[in-house]
CSV table of C-alpha atoms and ligand atoms in Angstrom, one decimal:
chain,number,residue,atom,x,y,z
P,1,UNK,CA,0.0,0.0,0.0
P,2,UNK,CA,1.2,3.7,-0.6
P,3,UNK,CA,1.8,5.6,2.5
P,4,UNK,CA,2.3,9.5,2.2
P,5,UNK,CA,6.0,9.3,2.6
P,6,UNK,CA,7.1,6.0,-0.2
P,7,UNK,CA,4.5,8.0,-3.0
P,8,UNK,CA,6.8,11.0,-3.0
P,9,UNK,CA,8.5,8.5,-5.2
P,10,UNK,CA,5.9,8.0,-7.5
P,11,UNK,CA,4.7,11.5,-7.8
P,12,UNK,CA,5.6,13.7,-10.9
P,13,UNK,CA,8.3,15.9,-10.0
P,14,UNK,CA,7.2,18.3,-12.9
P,15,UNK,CA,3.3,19.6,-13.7
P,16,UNK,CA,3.6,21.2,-18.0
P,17,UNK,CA,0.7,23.0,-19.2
P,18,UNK,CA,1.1,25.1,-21.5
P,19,UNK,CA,-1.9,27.0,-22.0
P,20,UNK,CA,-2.3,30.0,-19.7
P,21,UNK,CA,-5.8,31.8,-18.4
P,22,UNK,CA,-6.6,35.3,-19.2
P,23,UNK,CA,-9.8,36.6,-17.4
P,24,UNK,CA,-9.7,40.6,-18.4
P,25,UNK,CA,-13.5,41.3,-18.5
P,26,UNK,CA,-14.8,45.1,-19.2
P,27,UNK,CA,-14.6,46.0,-15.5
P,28,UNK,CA,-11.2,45.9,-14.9
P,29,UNK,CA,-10.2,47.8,-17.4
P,30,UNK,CA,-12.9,50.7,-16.4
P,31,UNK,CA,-11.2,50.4,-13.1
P,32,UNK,CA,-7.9,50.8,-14.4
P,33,UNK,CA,-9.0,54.0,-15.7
P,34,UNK,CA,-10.8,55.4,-12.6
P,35,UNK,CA,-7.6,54.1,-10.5
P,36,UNK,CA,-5.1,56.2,-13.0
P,37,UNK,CA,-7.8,59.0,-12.6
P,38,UNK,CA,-8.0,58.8,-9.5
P,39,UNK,CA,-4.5,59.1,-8.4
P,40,UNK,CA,-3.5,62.3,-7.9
P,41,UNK,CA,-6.0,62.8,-5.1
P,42,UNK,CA,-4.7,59.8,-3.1
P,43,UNK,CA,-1.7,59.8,-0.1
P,44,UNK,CA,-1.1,55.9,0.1
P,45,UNK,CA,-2.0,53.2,-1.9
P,46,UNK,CA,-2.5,50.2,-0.1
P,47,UNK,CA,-1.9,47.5,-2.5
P,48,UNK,CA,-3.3,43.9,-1.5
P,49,UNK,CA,-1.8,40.5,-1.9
P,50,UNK,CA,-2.5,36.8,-1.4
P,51,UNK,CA,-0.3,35.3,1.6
P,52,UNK,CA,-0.5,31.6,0.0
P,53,UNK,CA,0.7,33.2,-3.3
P,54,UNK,CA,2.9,36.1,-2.4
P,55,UNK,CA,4.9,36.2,-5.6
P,56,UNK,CA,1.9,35.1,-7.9
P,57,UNK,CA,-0.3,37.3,-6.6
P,58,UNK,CA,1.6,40.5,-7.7
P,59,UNK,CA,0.4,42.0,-10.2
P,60,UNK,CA,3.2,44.2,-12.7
P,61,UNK,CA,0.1,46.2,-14.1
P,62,UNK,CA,-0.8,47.7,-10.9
P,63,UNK,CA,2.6,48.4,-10.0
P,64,UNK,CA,3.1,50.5,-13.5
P,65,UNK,CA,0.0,52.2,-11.8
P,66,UNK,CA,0.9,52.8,-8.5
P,67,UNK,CA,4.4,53.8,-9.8
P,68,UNK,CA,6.2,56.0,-7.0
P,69,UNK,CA,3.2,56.7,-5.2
P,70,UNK,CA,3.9,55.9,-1.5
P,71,UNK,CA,2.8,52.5,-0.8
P,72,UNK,CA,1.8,50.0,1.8
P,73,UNK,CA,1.9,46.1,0.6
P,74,UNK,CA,-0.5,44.1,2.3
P,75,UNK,CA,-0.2,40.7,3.0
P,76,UNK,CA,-3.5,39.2,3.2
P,77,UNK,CA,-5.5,35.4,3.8
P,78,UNK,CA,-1.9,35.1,6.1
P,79,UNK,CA,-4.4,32.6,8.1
P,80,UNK,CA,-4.2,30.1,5.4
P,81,UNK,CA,-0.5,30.4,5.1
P,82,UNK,CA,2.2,28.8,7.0
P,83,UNK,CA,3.9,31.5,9.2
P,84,UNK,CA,7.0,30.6,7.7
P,85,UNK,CA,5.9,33.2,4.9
P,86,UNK,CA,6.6,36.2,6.9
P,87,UNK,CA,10.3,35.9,6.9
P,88,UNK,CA,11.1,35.7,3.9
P,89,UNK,CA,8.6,38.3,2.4
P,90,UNK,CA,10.0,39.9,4.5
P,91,UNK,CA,13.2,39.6,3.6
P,92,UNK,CA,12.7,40.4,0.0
P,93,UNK,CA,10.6,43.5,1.0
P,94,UNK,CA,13.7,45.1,2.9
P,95,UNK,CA,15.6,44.4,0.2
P,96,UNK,CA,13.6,46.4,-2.1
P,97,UNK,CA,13.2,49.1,0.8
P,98,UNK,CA,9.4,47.9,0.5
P,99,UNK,CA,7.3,48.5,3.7
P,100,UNK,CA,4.9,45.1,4.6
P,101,UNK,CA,2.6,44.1,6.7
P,102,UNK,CA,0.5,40.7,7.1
P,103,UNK,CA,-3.0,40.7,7.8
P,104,UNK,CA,-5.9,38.1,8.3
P,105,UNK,CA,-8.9,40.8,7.3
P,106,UNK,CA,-11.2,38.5,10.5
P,107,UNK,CA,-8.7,39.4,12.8
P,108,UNK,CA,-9.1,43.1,14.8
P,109,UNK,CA,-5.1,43.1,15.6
P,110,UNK,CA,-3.9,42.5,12.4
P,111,UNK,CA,-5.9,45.1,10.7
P,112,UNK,CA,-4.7,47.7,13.3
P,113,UNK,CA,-1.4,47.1,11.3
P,114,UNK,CA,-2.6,48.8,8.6
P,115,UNK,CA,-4.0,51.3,10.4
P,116,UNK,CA,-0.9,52.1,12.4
P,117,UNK,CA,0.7,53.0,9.3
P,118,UNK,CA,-1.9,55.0,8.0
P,119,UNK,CA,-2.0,57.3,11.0
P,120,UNK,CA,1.6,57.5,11.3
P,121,UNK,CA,1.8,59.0,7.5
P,122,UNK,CA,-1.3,60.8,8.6
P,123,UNK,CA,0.2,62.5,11.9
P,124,UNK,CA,3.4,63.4,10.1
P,125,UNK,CA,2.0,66.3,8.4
P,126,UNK,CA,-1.0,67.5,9.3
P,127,UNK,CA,-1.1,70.3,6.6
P,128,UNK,CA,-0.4,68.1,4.4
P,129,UNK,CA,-3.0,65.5,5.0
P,130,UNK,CA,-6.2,67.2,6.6
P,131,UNK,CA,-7.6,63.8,5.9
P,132,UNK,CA,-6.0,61.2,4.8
P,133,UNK,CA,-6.7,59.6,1.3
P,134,UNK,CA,-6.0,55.7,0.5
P,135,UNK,CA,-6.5,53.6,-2.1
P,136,UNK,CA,-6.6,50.0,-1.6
P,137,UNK,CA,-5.9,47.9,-4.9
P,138,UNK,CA,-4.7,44.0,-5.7
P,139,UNK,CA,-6.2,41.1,-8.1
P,140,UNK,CA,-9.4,39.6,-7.6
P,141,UNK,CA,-10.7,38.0,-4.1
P,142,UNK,CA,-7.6,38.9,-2.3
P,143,UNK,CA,-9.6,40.5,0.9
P,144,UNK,CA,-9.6,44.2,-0.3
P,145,UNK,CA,-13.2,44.8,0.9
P,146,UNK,CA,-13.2,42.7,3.4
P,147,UNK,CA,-10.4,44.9,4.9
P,148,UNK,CA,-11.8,47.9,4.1
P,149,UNK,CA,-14.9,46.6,6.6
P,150,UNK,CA,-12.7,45.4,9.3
P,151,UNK,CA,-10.5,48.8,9.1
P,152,UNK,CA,-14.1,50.7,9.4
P,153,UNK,CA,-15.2,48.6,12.3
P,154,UNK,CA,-11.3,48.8,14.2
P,155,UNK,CA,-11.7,52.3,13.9
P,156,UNK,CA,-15.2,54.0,13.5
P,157,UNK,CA,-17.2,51.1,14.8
P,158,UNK,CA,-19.6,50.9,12.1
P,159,UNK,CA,-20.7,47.9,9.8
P,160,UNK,CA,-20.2,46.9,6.6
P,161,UNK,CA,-19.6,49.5,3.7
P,162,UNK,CA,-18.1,46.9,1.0
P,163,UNK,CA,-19.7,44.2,-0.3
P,164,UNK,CA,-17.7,40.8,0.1
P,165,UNK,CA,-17.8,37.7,-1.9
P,166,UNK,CA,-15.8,34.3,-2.0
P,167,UNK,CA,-16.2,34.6,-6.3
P,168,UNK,CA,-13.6,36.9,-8.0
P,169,UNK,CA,-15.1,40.0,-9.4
P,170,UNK,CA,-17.5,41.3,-6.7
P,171,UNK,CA,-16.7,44.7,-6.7
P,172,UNK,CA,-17.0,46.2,-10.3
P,173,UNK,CA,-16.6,49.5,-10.1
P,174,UNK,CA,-14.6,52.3,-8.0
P,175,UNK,CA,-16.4,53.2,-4.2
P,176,UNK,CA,-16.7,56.6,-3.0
P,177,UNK,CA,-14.8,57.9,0.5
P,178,UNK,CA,-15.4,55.6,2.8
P,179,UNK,CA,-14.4,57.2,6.4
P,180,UNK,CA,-12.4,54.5,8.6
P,181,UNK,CA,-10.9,57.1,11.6
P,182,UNK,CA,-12.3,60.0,12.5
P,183,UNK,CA,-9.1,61.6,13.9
P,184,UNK,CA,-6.7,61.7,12.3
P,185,UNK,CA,-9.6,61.7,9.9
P,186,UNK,CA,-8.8,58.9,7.1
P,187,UNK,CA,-10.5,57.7,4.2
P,188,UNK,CA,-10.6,54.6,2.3
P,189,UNK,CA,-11.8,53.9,-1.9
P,190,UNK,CA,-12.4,50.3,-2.9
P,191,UNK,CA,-11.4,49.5,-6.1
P,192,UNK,CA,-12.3,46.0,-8.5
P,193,UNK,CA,-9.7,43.3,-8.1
P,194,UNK,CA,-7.6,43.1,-11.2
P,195,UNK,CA,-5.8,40.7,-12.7
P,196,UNK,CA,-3.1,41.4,-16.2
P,197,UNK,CA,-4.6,41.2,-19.2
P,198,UNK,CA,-2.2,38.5,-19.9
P,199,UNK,CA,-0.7,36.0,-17.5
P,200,UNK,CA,2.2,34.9,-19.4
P,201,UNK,CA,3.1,32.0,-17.2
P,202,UNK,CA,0.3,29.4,-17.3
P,203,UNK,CA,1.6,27.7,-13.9
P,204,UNK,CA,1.1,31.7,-12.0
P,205,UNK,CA,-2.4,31.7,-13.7
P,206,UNK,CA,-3.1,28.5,-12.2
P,207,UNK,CA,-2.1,29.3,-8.8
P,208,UNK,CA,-4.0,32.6,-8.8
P,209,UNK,CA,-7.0,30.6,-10.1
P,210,UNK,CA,-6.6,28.2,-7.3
P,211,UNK,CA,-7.0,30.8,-4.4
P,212,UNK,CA,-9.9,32.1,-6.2
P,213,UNK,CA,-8.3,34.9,-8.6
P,214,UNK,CA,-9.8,33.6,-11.4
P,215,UNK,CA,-13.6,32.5,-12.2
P,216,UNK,CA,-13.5,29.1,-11.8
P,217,UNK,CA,-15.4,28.3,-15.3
P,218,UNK,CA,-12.8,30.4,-17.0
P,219,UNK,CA,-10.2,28.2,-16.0
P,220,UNK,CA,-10.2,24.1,-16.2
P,221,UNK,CA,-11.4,23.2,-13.3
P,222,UNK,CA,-9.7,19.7,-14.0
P,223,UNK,CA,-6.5,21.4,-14.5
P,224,UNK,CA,-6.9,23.3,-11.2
P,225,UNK,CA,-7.6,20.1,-9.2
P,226,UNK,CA,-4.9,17.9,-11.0
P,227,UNK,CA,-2.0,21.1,-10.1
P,228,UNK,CA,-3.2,20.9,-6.6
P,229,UNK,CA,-3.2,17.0,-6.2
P,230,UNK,CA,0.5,17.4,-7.3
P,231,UNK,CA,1.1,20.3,-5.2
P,232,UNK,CA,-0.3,18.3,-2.5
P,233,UNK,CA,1.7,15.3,-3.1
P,234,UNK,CA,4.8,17.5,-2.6
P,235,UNK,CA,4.0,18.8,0.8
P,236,UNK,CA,5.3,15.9,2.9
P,237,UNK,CA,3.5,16.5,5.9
P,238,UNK,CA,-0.1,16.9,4.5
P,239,UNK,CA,-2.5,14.3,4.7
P,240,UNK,CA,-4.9,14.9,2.3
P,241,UNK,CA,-6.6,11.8,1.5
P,242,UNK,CA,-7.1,11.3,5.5
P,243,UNK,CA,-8.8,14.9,5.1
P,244,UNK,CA,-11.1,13.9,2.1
P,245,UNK,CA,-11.5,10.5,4.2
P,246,UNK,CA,-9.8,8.5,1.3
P,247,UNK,CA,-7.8,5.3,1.2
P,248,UNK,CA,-4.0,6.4,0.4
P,249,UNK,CA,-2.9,9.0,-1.2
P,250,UNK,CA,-2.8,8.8,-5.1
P,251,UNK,CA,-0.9,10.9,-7.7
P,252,UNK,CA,-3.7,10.4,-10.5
P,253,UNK,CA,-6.6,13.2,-10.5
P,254,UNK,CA,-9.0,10.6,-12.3
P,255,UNK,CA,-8.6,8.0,-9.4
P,256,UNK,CA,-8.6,10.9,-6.6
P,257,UNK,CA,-12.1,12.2,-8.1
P,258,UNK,CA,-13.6,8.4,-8.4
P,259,UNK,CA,-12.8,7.6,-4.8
P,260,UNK,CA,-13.7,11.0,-3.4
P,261,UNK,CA,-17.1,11.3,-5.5
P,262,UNK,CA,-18.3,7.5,-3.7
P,263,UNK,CA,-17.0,8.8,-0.4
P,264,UNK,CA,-19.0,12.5,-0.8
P,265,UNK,CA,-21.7,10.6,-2.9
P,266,UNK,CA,-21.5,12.9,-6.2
P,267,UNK,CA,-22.7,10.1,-8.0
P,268,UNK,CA,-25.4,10.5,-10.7
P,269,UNK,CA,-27.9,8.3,-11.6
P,270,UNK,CA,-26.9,4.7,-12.3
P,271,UNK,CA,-24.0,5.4,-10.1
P,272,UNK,CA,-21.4,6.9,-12.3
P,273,UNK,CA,-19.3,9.5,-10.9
P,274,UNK,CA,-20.3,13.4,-11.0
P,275,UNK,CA,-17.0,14.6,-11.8
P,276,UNK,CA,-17.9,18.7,-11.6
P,277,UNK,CA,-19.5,18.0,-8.3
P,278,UNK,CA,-16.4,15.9,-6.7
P,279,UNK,CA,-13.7,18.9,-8.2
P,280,UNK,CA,-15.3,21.7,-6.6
P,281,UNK,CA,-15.6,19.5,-3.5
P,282,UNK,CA,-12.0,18.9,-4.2
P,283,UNK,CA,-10.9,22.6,-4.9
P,284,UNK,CA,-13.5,24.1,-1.7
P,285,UNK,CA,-11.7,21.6,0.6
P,286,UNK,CA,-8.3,22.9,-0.4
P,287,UNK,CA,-9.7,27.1,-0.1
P,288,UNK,CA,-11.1,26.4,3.2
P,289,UNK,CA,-7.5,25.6,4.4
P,290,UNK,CA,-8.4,22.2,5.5
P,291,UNK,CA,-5.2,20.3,4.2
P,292,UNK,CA,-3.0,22.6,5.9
P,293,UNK,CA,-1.4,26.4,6.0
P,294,UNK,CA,0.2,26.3,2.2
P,295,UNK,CA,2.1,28.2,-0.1
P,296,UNK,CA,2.4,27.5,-3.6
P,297,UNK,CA,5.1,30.1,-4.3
P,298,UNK,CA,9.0,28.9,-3.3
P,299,UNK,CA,10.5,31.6,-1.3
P,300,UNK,CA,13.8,30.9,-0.9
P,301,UNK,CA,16.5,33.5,-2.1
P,302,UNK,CA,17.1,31.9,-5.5
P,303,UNK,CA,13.2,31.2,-6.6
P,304,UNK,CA,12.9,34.6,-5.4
P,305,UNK,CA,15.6,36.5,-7.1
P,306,UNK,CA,14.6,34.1,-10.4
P,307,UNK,CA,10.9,35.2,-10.4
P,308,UNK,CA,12.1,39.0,-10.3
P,309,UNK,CA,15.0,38.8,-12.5
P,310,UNK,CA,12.4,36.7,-15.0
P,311,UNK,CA,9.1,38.6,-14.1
P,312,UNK,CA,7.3,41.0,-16.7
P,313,UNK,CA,7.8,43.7,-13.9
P,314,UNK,CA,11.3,44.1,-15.1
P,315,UNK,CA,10.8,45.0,-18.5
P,316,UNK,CA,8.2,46.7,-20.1
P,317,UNK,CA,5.4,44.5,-22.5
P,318,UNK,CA,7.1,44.5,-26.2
P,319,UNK,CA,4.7,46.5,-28.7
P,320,UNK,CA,4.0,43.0,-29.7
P,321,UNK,CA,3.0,41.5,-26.3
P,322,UNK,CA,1.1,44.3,-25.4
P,323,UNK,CA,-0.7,43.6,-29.2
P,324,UNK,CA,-1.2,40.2,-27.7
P,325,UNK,CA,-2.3,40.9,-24.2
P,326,UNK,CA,-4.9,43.3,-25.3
P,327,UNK,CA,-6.2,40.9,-28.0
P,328,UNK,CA,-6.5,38.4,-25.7
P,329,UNK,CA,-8.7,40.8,-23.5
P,330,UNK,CA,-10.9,41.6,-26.2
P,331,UNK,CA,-11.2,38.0,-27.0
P,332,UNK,CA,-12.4,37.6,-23.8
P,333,UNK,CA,-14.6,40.5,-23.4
P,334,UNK,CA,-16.6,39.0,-26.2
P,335,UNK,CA,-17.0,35.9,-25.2
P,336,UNK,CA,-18.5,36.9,-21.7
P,337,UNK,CA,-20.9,39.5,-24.0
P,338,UNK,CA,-21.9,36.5,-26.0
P,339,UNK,CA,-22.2,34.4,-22.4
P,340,UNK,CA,-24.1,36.5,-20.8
P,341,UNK,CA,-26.8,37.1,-24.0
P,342,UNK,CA,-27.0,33.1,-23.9
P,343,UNK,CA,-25.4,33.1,-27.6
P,344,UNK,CA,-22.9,30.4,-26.8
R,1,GTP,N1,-9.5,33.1,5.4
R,1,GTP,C1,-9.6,34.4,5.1
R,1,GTP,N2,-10.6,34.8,4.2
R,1,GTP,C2,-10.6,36.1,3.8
R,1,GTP,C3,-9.7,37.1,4.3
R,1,GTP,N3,-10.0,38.3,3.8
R,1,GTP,C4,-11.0,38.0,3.0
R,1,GTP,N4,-11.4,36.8,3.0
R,1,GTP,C5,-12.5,36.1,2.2
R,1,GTP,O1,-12.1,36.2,0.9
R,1,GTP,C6,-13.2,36.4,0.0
R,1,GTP,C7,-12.9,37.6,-0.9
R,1,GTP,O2,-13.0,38.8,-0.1
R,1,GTP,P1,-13.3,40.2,-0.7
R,1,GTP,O3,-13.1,41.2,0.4
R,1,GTP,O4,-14.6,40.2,-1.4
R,1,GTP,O5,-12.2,40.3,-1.8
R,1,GTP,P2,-11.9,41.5,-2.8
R,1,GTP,O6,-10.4,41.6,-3.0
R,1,GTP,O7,-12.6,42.7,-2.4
R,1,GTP,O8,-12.5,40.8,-4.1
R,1,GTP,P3,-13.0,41.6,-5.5
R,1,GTP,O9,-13.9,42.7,-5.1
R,1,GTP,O10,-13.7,40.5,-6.2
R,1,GTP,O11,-11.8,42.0,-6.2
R,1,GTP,C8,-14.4,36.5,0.9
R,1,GTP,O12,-15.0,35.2,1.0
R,1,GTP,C9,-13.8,36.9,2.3
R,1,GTP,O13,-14.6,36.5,3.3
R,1,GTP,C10,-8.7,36.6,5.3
R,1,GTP,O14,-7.8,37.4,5.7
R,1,GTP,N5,-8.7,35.3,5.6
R,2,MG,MG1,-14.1,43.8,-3.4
């Protein structure tokens, strides 16, 4: 029988797919617009990221945005991720003289973090700021609403101004001021999550799609579940199949679903397996941190230094990329028109 530890030598020790995901829908790009519009007007942009993808989740579009505006990364969801994390963002942030903080948006303490800052940059001028003016940008479903709540609750003690959502896309358009201190007096504007209009890398677009970036009928679902299986598979300590209730661990998706679909019961009629039903079983289990605190980005030094040295964020989209990237968008844009008119 397999045992977690003898079928690390069965495992694939490299996932290929080639095709990447672009989800760019008309939203964003309105957004992209209001945010450049926007601006001027704003002290501190407060720019959101995934904890469980802290290199993935980066996105080089925003930071052409943001540019030199002063700047406050957020690490969020850092109750799914192993603690481990912090160092080494950390580390990397120094290095590029990059302030950080790490925040679970549920938690009143961590969200003071963000605050703290805030009032400090506030405090430090008070001509300067007579009310303090923040932005808070980052992809899709990262937490920037929910944050924006929690920041108005830490410090006004008022309910929820920002709707919330565990799909991608909730909030489609820019917010007006929404007040989150009284004195100093600060003010907060949501913006859409958005993602590039072309993720080069299709293993990044898979891991953003994973932590719920990404509509999950825009990308393969089966694709999803098979990168996480072998993800799983190469965490030594996680237990997944005890999680899920299964046998042994096993490094083919198809047998993963057929086991896990008779132990849920996704079966359909005449007993064969409901495969849709058993992945998003498979991929909910995996958001709701079940198997474990995870990171799918490697963060030591070298990874690290790689994904920067190789990352679009060093060198500007070619005229020809940037052809690509915003065919690709339009591409998509049509194909969610013709969705949503029940064409296709
Ligand atoms: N576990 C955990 N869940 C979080 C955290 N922050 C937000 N969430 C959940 O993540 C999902 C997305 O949160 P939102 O605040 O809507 O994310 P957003 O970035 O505003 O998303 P868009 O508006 O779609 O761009 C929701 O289900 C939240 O409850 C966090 O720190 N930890
Ligand atoms: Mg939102």
């Amino acid at each position: 029988m397999a045992t977690t530890k003898n079928i690390l030598n069965l495992t694939r020790t490299s996932f290929v797919h080639e095709k990447t995901i672009n989800w760019f829908p008309g939203h964003m790009a309105k957004g992209i617009k209001q945010m450049q519009d926007q601006l001027r007007s704003v002290d501190l942009v407060v720019e959101t990221r995934d904890a469980r993808i802290p290199l993935s989740s980066i996105n080089p579009q925003l930071e052409q945005i943001v540019g030199n505006k002063s700047r406050l990364v957020v690490y969020n969801k850092v109750d799914l991720a192993p603690p481990e994390i912090e160092q080494a963002v950390r580390r990397e942030m120094t290095k590029r003289n990059q302030r950080v903080v790490f925040t679970d948006a549920n938690a009143a303490n961590s969200i003071k973090r963000i605050m703290n800052v805030a009032v400090d940059i506030a405090k430090s001028d008070m001509v300067k700021y007579p009310e303090l003016s923040v932005m808070v940008v980052g992809m899709p479903n990262v937490g920037k609403s929910s944050i924006i709540n929690a920041l108005r609750r830490v410090g006004v003690g008022r309910g929820k101004a920002a709707s919330t959502g565990a799909k991608p896309g909730v909030t489609r358009a820019m917010s007006s001021k929404i007040k989150v201190l009284e004195s100093p007096p600060i003010y907060l504007v949501d913006t859409p999550g958005v993602m590039m209009p072309h993720i080069p890398d299709p293993i990044t677009a898979i891991k953003v799609a994973l932590t719920g970036g990404i509509k999950d009928n825009i990308a393969d679902e089966s694709i999803l579940a098979d990168y996480l299986l072998f993800r799983l598979n190469r965490f030594p300590l996680v237990e997944y199949h005890k999680v899920l209730g299964i046998k042994e661990p096993t490094d083919d998706i198809g047998e993963l679903i057929e086991h896990l679909s008779k132990k849920i019961g996704a079966l359909r009629q005449g007993g064969e397996v409901d495969v849709d039903k058993t992945l998003h079983y498979f991929l909910r289990s995996y958001r709701s941190g079940v198997f474990g605190r995870l990171c799918l980005d490697d963060l030591d030094e070298e990874s690290v230094d790689a994904f920067f040295k190789n990352s679009v964020l060093n060198r500007p989209l070619s005229k020809n990329q940037d052809k690509k990237a915003k065919r690709a968008a339009q591409r998509q844009r049509s194909l969610e028109k013709a969705k949503s008119k029940n064409l296709i």
